[in-house]
C-alpha positions as a printed NumPy array, in Angstrom:
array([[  -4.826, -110.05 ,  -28.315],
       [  -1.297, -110.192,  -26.924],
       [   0.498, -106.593,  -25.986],
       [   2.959, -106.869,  -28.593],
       [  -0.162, -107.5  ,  -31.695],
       [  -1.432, -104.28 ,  -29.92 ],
       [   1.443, -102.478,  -30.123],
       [   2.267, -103.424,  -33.357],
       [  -1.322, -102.622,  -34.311],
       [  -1.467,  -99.185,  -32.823],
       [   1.615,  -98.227,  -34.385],
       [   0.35 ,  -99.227,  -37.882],
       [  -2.876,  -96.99 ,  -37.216],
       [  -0.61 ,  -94.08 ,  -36.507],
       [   1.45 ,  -94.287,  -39.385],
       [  -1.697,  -94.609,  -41.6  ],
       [  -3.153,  -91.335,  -39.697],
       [   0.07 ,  -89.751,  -40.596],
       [   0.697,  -90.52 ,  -43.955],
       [  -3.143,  -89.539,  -44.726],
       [  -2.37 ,  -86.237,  -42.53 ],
       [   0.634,  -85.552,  -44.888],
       [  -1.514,  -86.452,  -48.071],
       [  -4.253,  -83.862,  -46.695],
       [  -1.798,  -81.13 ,  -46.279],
       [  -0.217,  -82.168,  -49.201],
       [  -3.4  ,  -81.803,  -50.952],
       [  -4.11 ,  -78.393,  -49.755],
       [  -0.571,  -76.97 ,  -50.711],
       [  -1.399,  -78.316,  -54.175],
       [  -4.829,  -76.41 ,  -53.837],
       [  -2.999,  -72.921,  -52.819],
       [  -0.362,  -73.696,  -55.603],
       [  -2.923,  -73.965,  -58.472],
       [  -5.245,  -70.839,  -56.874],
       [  -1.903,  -69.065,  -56.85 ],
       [  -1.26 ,  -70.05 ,  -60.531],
       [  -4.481,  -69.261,  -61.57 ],
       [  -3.938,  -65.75 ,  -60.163],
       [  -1.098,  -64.73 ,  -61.765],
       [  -2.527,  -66.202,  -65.2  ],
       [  -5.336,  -63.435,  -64.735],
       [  -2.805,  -60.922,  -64.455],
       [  -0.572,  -62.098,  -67.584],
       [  -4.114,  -61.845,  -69.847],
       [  -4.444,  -58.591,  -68.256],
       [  -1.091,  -57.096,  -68.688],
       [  -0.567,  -58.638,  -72.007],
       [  -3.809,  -56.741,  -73.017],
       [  -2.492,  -53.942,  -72.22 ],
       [   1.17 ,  -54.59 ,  -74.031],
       [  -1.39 ,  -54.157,  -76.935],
       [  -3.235,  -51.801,  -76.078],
       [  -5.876,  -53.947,  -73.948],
       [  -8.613,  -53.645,  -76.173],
       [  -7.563,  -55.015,  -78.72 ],
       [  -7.18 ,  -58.03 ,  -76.775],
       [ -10.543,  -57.902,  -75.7  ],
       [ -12.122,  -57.092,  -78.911],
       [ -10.567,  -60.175,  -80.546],
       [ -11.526,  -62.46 ,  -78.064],
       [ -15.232,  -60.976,  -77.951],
       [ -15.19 ,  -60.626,  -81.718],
       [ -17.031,  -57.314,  -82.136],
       [ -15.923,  -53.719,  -83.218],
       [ -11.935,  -54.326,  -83.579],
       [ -11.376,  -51.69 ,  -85.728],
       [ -13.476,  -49.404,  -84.102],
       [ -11.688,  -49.698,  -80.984],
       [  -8.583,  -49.655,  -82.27 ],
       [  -9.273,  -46.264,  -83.959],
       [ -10.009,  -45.003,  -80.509],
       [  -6.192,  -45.349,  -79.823],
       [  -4.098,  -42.495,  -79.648],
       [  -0.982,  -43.438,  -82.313],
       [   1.923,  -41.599,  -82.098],
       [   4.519,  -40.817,  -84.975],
       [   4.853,  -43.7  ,  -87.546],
       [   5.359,  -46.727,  -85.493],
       [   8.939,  -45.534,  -83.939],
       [   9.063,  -48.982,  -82.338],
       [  12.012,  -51.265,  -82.458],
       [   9.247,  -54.068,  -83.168],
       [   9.457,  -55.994,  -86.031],
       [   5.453,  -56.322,  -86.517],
       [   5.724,  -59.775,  -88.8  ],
       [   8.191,  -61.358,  -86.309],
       [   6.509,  -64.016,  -84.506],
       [   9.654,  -66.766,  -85.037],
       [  12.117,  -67.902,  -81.964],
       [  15.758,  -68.057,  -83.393],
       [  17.022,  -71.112,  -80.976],
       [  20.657,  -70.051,  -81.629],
       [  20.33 ,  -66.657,  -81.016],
       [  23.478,  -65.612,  -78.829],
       [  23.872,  -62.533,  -76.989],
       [  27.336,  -60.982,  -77.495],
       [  27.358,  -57.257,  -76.39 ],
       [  30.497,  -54.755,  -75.836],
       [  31.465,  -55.121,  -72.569],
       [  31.259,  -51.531,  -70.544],
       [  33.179,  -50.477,  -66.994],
       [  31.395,  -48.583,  -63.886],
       [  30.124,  -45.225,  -63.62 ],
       [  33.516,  -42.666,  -62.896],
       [  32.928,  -39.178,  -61.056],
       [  33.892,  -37.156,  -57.842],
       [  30.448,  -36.326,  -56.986],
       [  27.096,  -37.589,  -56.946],
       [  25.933,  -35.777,  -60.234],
       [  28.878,  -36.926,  -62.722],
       [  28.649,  -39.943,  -61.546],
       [  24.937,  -40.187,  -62.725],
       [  25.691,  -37.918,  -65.725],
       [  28.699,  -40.245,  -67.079],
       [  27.133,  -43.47 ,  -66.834],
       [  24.065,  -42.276,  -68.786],
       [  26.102,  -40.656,  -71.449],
       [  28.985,  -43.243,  -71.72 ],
       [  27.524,  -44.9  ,  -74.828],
       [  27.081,  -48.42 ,  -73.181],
       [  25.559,  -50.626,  -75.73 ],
       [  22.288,  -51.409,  -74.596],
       [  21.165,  -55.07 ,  -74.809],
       [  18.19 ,  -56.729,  -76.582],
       [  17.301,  -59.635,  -78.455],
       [  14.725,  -60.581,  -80.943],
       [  13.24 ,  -63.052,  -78.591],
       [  12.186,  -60.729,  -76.107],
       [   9.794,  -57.918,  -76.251],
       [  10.163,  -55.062,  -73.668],
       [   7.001,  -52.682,  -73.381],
       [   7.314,  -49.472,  -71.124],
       [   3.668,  -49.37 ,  -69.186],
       [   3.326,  -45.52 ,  -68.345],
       [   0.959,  -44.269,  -65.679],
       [   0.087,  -40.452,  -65.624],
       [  -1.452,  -38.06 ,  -63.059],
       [  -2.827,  -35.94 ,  -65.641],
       [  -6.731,  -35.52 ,  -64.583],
       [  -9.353,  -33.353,  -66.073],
       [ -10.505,  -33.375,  -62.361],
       [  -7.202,  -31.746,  -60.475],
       [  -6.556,  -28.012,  -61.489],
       [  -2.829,  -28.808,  -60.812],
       [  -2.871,  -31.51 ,  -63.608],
       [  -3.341,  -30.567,  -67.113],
       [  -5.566,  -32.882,  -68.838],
       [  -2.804,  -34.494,  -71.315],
       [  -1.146,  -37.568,  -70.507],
       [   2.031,  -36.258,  -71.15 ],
       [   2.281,  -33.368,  -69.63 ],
       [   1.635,  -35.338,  -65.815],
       [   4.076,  -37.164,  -64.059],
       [   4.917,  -40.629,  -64.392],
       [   3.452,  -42.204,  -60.98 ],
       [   3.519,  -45.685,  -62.879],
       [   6.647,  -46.474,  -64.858],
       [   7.172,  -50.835,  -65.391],
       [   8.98 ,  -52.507,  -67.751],
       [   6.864,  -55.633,  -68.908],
       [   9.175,  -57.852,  -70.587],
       [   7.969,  -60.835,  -73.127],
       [  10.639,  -63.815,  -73.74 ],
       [   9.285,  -65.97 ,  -76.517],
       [  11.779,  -68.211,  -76.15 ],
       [  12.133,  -69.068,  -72.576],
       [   8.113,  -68.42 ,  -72.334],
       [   8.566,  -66.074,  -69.801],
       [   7.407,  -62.847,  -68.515],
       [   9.032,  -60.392,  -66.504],
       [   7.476,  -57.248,  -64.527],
       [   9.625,  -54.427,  -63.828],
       [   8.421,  -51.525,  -61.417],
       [  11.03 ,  -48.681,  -61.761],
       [  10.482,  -46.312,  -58.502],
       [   9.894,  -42.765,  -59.434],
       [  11.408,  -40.954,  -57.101],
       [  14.864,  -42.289,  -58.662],
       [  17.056,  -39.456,  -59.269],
       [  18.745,  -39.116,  -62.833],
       [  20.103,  -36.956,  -65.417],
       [  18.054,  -36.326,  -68.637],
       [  20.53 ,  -35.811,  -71.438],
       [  19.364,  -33.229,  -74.12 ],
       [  17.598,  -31.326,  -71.362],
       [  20.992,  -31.662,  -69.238],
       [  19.35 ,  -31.407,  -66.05 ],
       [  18.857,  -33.747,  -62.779],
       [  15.636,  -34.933,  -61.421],
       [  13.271,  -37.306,  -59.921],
       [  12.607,  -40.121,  -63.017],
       [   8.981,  -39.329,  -63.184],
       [   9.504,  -35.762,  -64.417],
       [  10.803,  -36.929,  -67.142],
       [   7.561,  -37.793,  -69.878],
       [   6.522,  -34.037,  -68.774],
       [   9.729,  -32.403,  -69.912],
       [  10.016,  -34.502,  -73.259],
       [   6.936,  -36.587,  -73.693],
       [   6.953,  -40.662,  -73.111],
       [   9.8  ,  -40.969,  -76.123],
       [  12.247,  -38.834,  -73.725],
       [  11.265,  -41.277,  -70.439],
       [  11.913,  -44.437,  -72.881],
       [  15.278,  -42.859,  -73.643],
       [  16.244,  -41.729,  -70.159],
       [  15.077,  -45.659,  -68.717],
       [  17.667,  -47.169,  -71.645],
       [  20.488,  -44.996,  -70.742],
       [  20.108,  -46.04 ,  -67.176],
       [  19.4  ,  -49.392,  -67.85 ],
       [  21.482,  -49.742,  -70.602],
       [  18.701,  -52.588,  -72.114],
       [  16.501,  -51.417,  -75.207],
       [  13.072,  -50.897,  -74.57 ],
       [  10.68 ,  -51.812,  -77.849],
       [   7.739,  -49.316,  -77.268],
       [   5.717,  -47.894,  -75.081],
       [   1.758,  -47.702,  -73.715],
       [   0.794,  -44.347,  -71.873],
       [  -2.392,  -44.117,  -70.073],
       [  -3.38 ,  -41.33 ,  -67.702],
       [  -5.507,  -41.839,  -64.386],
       [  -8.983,  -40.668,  -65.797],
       [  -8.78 ,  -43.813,  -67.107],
       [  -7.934,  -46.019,  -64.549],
       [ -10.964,  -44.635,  -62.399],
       [ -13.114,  -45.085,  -65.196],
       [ -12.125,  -48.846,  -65.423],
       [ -12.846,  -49.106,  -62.033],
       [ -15.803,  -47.896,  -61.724],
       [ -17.242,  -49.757,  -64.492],
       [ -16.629,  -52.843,  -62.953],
       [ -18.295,  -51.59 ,  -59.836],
       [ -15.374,  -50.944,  -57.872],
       [ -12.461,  -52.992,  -56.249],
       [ -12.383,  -54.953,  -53.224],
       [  -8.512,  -54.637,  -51.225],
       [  -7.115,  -54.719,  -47.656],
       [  -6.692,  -51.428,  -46.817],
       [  -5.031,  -50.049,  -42.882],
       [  -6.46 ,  -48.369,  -40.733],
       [  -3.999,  -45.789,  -40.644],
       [  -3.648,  -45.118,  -44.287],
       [  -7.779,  -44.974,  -44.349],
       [  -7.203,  -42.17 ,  -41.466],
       [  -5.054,  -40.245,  -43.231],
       [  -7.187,  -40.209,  -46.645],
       [ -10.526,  -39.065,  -44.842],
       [  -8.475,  -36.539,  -42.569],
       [  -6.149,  -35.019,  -45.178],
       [  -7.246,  -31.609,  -46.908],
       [  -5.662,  -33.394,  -49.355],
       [  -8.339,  -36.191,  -50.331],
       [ -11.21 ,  -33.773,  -49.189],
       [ -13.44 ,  -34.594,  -52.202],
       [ -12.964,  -38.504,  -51.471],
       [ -16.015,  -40.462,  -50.259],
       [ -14.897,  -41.655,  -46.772],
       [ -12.605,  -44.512,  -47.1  ],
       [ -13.597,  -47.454,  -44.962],
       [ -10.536,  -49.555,  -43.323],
       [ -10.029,  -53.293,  -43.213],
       [ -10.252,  -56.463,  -45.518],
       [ -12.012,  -56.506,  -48.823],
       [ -13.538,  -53.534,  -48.571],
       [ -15.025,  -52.347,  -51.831],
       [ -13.377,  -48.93 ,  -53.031],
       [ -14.6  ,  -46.829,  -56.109],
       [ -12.2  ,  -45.338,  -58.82 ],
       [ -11.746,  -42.223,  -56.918],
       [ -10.856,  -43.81 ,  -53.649],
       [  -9.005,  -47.14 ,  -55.55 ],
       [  -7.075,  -44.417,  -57.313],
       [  -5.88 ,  -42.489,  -53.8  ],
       [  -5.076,  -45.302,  -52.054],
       [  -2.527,  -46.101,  -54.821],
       [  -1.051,  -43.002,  -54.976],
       [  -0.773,  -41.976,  -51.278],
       [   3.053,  -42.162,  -49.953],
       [   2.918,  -39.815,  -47.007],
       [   1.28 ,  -42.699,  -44.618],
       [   5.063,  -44.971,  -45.037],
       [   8.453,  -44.125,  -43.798],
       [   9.635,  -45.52 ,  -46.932],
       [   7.957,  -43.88 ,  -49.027],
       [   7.719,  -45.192,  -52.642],
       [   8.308,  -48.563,  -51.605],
       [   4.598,  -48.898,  -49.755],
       [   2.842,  -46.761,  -52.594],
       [   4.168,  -49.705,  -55.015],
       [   2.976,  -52.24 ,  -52.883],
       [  -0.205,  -50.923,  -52.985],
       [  -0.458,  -50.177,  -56.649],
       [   0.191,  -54.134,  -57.425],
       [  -2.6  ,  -54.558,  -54.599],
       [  -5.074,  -52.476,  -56.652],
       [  -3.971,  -54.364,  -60.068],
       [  -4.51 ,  -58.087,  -58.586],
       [  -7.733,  -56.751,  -57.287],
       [  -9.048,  -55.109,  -60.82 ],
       [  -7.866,  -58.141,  -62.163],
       [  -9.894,  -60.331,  -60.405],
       [ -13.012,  -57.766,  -61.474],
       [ -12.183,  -58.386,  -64.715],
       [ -11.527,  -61.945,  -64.872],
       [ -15.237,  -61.953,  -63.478],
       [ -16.521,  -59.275,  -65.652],
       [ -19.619,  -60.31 ,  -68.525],
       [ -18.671,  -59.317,  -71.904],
       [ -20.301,  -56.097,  -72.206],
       [ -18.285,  -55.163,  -69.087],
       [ -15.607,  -56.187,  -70.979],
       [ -15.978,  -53.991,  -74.371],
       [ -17.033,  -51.086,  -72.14 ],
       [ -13.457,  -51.39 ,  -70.337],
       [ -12.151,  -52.169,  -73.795],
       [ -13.728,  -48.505,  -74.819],
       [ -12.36 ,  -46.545,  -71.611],
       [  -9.119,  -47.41 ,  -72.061],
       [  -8.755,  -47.209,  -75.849],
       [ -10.071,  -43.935,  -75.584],
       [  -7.458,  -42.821,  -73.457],
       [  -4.435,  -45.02 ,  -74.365],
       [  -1.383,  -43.196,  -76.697],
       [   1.275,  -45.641,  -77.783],
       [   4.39 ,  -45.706,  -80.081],
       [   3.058,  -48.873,  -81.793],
       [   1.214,  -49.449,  -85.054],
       [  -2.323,  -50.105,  -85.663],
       [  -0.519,  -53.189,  -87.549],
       [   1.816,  -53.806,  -84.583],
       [  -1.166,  -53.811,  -81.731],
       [  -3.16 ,  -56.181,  -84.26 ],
       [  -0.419,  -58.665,  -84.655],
       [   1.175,  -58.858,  -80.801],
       [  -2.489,  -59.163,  -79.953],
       [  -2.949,  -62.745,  -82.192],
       [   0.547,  -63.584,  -81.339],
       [  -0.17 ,  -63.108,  -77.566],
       [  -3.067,  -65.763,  -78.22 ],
       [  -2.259,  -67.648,  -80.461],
       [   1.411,  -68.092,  -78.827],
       [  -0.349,  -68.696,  -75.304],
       [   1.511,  -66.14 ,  -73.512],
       [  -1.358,  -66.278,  -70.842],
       [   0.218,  -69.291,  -70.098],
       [   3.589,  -68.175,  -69.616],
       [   5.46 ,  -68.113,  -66.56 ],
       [   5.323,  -64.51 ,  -64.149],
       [   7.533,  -62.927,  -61.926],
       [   8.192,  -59.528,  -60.552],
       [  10.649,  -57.035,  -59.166],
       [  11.481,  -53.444,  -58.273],
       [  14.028,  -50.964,  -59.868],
       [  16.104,  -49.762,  -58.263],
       [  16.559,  -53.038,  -56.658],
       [  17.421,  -52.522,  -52.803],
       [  21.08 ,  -53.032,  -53.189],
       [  21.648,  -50.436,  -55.264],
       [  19.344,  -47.989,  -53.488],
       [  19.547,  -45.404,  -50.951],
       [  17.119,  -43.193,  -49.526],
       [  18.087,  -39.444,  -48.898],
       [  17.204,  -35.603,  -48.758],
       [  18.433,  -33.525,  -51.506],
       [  18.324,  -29.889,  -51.403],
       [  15.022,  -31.35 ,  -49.602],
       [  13.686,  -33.078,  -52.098],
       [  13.385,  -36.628,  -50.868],
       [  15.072,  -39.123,  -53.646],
       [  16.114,  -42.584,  -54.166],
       [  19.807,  -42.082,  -55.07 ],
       [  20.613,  -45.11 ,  -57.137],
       [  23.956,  -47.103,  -57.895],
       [  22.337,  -47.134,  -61.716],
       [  25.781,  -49.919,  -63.123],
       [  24.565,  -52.114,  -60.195],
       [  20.649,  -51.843,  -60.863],
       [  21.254,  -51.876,  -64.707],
       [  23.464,  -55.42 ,  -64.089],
       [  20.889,  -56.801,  -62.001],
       [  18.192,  -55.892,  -64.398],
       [  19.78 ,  -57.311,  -67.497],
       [  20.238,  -60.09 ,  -65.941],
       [  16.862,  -60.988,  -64.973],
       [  15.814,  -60.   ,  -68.178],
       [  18.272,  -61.504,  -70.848],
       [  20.198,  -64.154,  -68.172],
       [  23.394,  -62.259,  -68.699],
       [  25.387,  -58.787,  -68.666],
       [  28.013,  -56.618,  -70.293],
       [  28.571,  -54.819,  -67.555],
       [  31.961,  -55.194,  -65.596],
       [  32.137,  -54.09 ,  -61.956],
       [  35.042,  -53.996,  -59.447],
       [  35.155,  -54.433,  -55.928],
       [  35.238,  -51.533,  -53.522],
       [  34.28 ,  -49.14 ,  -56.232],
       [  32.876,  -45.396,  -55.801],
       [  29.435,  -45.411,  -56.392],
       [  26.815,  -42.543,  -56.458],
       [  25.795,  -44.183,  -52.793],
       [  28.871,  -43.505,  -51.569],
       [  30.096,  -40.306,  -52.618],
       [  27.107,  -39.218,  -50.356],
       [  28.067,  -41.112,  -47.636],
       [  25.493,  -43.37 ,  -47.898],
       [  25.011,  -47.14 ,  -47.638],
       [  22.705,  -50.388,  -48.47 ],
       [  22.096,  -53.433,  -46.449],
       [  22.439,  -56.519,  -47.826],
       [  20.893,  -59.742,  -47.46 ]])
């Protein structure tokens, strides 16, 4: 064989090696892409469960005890939803024309906060999307400090899920509770999560709109008895936890009833220690911002126990949290969002996340020494409504005085 045949041969075998190379990694992107899919598809069937009050859910895809279950629910008022229950139609000209509202005004940090949440703003919704408040309490028949009612804890977990029929999308909204904010009716300032203890989940719902200036449908409270409960049914969780925040849960006089935490990849934790390791802030500089990375941590990981869960391990997490679930919503309501969320495939609907404040309009600082998230609430309530409904009323202008800087503060960009 003459040198140039060879050459010409060895070139052709390395451009077959590399085009099967690229196939292979090719492949194996594909391979992460559909694993990642097939993750967040077990967290849409678990959060949409819990839009309707997660048993339900279960109970109609297991096909035993509905109504039984659903009478464990806690109901509260009359349905005081904005939920049309028999609406399960997408109006494909549906337009969303709101009355246009200006920034915040104020001299100081507090009227700035008090004025937007009091200006009257309409608040935007549409009849294609469904927004559900998800409501986490630290009331716990097993901390003195907590009194055993939902309501009466604060709000650890606050997240707007939000369900558009129309664009068959979902959207997961963490709101930070340390976010400072003024409660109308009560006309006081404080950290967001105090405010379901002062007037009950209705009040937090109504506090969130005036913020966010969107309208939020109904809400699901749940208190952290529960959670451990579900946990521990399934046998426990399996997440990645530090070595640093395990250190500070087995030191801290804090966590002194905790079984010793164990540090590292995968390691299994029980309710009680699943439930800590959520919860825990004082490990992070920032604070709130860790403690809600965790908490989605913990929720992949119990979803992946559940996705793998028999069905008697199933109805008995169907039973824990029914038992210990209040909600705004109707028996009739919960019934027909739950076939709608089947029948409608919203398991199959596309996921994303983000935080509230988002970190633009966010800045960290001590208050009378309270450590709060002081927000720029016209920014964060733009951004939200836009992820949320694709557009605003909300009119901002350059160079404006925001709640950040009347306290001298800033945000970094980018």
């Amino acid at each position: 064989m003459d040198m140039d045949k060879r050459e010409e041969l060895e070139n052709e075998t390395k451009a077959q090696t590399e085009a099967e190379s690229t196939e292979t990694a090719e492949e194996a992107a594909k391979t992460d892409e559909n694993a990642e899919k097939k993750k967040k598809k077990k967290l849409i069937i678990i959060i949409i469960s819990i839009i309707v009050a997660l048993a339900v859910i279960i109970s109609v895809l297991i096909g035993r005890n509905i109504y039984k279950k659903l009478n464990l629910i806690g109901y509260d008022g009359n349905g005081n939803t904005t939920i049309d229950p028999n609406q399960d139609f997408v109006d494909e000209n549906e337009t969303l024309d709101f009355e246009q509202m200006d920034d915040a005004i104020g001299n100081d940090f507090k009227s700035i906060l008090k004025n937007w949440a009091t200006n009257g703003g309409e608040k935007m919704s549409s009849k294609n999307i469904i927004n559900v408040l998800l409501i986490g309490s630290d009331a716990s028949s097993e901390d003195s400090k907590r009194p055993n009612d939902a309501e009466k804890g604060n709000t650890d977990v606050m997240m707007i899920v939000s369900i558009n029929k129309k664009s068959k999308t979902i959207k997961l909204a963490s709101i930070m509770r340390d976010s400072y904010t003024y409660m109308s009716g009560y006309d006081r300032y404080a950290k967001l999560n105090a405010a379901c203890q002062n007037g009950g989940p209705a009040y937090l719902v109504e506090t969130i709109e005036n913020d966010y200036k969107i309208k939020i449908d109904g809400y699901v409270l749940v208190d952290f008895d529960s959670f451990k409960e579900v946990i521990d049914v399934l046998g426990g969780v399996n997440v990645d936890v530090p070595a640093y925040v395990a250190n500070h849960l087995n030191s801290s006089k804090d966590y002194k009833d905790l079984d010793r935490v164990p540090s590292g990849e995968g390691v299994l934790l029980n309710g009680k220690q699943a439930l800590a390791f959520s919860r825990v802030r004082k490990t992070d500089a920032d604070g709130d911002v860790s403690r809600v990375a965790r908490q989605r941590q913990v929720i992949y990981a119990l979803i992946e126990k559940c996705g793998d869960a028999n069905i008697f391990e199933k109805s008995d997490v169907a039973d824990v949290v029914a038992a210990n679930v209040r909600t705004n919503f109707t028996k009739k309501q919960v019934l027909n969002y739950g076939a709608q969320a089947v029948a409608g495939g919203w398991t199959d609907f596309e996921m994303s996340e983000i935080t509230m404040p988002t970190e633009d309009a966010r800045y960290g600082y001590t208050y009378q020494g309270i450590w709060i998230w002081v927000v720029d609430y016209p920014l964060a309530a733009q951004n939200l409504q836009k992820e949320i409904y694709g557009t605003t009323n909300i009119n901002l202008e350059e160079n404006r005085k925001t709640a950040i800087t009347v306290m001298g503060g800033y945000v970094t960009k980018g």
